[in-house]
mmCIF file of C-alpha atoms in Angstrom:
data_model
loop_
_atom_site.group_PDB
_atom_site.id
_atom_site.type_symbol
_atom_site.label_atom_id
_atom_site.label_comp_id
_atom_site.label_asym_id
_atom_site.label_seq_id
_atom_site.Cartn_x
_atom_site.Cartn_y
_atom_site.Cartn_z
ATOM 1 C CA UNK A 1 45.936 -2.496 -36.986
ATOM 2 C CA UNK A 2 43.488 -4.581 -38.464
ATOM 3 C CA UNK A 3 42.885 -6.608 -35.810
ATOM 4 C CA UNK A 4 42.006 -3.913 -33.572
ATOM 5 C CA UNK A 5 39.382 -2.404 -36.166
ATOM 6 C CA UNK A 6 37.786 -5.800 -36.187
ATOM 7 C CA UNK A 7 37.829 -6.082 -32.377
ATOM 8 C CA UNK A 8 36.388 -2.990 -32.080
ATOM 9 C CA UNK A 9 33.792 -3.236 -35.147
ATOM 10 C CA UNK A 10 32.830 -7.078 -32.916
ATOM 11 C CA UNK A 11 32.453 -4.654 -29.376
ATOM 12 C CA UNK A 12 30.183 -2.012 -31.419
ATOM 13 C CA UNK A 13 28.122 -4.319 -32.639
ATOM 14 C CA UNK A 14 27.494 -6.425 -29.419
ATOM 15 C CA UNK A 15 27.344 -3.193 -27.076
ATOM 16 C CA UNK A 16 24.030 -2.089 -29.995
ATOM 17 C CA UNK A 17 22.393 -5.531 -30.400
ATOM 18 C CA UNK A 18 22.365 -5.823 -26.727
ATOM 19 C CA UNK A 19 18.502 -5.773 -25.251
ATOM 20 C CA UNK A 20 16.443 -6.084 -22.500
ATOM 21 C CA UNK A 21 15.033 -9.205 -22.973
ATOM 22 C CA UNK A 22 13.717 -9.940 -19.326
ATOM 23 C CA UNK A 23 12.805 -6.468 -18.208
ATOM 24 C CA UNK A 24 15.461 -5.533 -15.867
ATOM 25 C CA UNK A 25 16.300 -1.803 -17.287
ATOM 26 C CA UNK A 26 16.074 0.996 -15.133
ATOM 27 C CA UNK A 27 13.093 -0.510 -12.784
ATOM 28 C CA UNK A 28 15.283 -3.661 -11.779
ATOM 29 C CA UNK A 29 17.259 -1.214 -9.765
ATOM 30 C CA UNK A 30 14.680 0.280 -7.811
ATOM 31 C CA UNK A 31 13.395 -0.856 -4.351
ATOM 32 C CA UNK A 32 9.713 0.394 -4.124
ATOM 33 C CA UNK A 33 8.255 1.130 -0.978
ATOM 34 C CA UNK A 34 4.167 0.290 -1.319
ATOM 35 C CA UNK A 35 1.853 3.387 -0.596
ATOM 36 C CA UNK A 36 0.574 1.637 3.078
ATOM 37 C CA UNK A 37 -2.703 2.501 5.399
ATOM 38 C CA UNK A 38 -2.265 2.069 9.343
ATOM 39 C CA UNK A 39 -5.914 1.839 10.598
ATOM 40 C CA UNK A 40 -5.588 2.066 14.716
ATOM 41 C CA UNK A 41 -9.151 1.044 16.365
ATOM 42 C CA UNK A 42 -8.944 3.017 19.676
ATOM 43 C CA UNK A 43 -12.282 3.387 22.264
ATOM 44 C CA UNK A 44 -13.966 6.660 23.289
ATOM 45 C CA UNK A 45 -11.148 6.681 26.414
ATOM 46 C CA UNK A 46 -8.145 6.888 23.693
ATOM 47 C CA UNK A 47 -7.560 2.896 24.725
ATOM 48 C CA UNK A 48 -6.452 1.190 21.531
ATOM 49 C CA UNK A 49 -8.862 -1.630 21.040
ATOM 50 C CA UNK A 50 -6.210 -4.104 19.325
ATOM 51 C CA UNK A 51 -3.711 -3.571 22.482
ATOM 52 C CA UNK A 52 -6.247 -4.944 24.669
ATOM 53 C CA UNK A 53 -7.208 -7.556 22.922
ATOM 54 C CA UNK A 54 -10.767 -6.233 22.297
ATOM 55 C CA UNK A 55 -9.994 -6.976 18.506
ATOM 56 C CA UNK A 56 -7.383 -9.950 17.467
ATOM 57 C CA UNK A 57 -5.208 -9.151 14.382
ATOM 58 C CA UNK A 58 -5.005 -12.689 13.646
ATOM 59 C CA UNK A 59 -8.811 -12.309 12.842
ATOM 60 C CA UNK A 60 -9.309 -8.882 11.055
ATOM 61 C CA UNK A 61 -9.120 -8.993 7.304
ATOM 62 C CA UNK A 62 -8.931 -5.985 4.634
ATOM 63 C CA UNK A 63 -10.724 -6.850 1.318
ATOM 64 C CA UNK A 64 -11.117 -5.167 -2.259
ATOM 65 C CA UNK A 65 -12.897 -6.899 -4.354
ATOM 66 C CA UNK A 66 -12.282 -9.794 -2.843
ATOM 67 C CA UNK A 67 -8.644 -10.151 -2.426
ATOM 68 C CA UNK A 68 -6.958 -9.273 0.969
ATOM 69 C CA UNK A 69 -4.995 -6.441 1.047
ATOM 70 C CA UNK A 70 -3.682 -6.286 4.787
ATOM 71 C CA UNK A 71 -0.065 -8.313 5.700
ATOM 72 C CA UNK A 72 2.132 -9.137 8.009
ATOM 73 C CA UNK A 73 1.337 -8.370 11.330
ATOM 74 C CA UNK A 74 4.197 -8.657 13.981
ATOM 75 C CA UNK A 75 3.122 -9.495 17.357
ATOM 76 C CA UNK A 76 3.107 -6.776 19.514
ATOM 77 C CA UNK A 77 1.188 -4.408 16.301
ATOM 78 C CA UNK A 78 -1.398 -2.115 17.274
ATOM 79 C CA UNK A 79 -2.439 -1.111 14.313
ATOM 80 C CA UNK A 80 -3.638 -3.030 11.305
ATOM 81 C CA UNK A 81 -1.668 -2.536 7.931
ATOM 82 C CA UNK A 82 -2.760 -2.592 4.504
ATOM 83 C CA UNK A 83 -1.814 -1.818 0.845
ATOM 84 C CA UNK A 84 -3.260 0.827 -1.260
ATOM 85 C CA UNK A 85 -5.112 -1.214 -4.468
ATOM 86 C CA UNK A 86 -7.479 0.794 -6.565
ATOM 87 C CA UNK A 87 -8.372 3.314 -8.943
ATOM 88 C CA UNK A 88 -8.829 6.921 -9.768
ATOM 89 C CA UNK A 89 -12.246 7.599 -8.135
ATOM 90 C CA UNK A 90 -14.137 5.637 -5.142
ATOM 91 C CA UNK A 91 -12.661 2.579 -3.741
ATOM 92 C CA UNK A 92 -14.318 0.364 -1.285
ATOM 93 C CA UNK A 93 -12.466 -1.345 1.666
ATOM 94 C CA UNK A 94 -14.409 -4.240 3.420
ATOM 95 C CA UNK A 95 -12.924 -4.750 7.025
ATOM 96 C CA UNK A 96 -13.773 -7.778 8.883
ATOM 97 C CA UNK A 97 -12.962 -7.378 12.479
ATOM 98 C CA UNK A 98 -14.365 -10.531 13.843
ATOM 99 C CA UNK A 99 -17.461 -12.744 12.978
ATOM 100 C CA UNK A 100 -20.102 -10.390 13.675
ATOM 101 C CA UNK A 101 -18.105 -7.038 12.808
ATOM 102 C CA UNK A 102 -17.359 -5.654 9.092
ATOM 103 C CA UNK A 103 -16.979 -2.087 8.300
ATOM 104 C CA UNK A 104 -16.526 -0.551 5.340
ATOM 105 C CA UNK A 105 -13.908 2.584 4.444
ATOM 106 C CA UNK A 106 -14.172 4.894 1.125
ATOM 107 C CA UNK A 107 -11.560 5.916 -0.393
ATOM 108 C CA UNK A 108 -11.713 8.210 -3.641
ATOM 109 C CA UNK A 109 -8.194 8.488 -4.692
ATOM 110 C CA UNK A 110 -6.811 10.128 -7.826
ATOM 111 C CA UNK A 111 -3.520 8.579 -9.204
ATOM 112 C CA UNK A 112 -0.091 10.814 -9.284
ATOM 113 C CA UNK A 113 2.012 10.179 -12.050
ATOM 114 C CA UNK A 114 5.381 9.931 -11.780
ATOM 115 C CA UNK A 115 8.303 9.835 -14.598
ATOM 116 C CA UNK A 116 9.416 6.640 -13.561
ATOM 117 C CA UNK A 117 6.696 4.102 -13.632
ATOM 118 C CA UNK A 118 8.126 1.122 -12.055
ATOM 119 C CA UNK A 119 6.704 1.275 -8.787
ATOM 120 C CA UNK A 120 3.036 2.297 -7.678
ATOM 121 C CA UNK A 121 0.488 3.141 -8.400
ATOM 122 C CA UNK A 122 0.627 5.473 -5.816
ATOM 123 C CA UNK A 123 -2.841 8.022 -5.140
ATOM 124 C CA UNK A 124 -3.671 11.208 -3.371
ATOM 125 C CA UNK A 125 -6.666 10.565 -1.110
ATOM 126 C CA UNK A 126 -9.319 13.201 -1.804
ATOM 127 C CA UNK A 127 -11.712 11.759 0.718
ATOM 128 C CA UNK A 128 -12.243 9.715 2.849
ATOM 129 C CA UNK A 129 -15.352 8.100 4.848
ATOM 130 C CA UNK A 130 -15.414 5.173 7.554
ATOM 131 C CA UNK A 131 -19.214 3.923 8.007
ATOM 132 C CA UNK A 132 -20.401 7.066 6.501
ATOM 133 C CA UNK A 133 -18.107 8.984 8.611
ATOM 134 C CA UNK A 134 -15.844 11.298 6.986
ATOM 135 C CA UNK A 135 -12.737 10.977 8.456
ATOM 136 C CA UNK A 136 -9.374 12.293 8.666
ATOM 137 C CA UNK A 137 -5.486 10.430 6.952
ATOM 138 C CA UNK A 138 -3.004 11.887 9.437
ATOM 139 C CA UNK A 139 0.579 11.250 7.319
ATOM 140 C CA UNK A 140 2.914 8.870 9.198
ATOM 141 C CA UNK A 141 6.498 8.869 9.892
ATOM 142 C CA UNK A 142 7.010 7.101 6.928
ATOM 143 C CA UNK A 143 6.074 9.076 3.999
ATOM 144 C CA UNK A 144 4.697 5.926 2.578
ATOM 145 C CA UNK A 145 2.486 5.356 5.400
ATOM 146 C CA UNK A 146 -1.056 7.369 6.542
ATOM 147 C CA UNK A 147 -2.346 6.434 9.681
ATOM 148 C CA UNK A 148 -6.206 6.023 10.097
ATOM 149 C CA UNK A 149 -7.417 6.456 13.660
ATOM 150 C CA UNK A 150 -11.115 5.324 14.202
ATOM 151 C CA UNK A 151 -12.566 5.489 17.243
ATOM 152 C CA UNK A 152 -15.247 3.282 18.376
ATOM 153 C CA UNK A 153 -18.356 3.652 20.891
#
């Protein structure tokens, strides 16, 4: 009997002076999906500009305060991703589309808080304006993905 007192005195006390040294509680379990922007360039005719080759996406880069923000392309992509980085208020986007070609998108987001903070920030867009044009976020498929279509002359 007194060997299964201290056995279970020995489990007690290793089960409370367990801890989570390296940060894996709750949020090592947790596969976040990143709050992502589709931005597809189309011309006045509906003709999206990246499909025929009009822009490259080997060439376009998405910048916020200097550091590039847009990923991955797949070959065969006719729209341009990028992740959401910023702060409550007005964000700017630089978007180089070639060498001679930069445009710049406004965002003024507002943060949502969530009760588990492991993944995000993620923001409700209040506005939004592309070269001073104010401009519509149509929701995607995905409900981590709003689609940006700007159409140009």
């Amino acid at each position: 009997m007194m060997l299964k007192s201290k056995v279970a005195l020995c489990l007690i006390i290793l089960l409370f002076s367990c801890k989570d040294d390296e940060g894996l509680g709750e949020c090592a379990l947790i596969d976040c999906a990143a709050q992502t922007f589709a931005l597809e360039y189309i011309d006045v005719d509906g003709n999206n500009l990246i499909a025929n080759n009009y822009y490259s996406l080997e060439n376009i880069t998405i910048t916020k305060d200097g550091e590039q923000l847009n990923f991955g392309q797949q070959q065969g992509d006719e729209v341009v991703y990028f992740f959401v980085a910023g702060t409550n208020g007005s964000n700017t986007y630089n978007i180089k589309l070639n060498d001679t070609e930069t445009d710049e998108l406004i965002l003024d987001l507002s943060r949502i808080k969530s009760d588990l903070e492991c993944c995000g920030p993620y923001f409700t867009v209040n506005s939004s304006t592309y070269n001073d044009e104010t401009i519509e976020i149509a929701e995607g498929q995905n409900s981590f993905i709003e689609k940006i279509t700007i159409v140009k002359p």
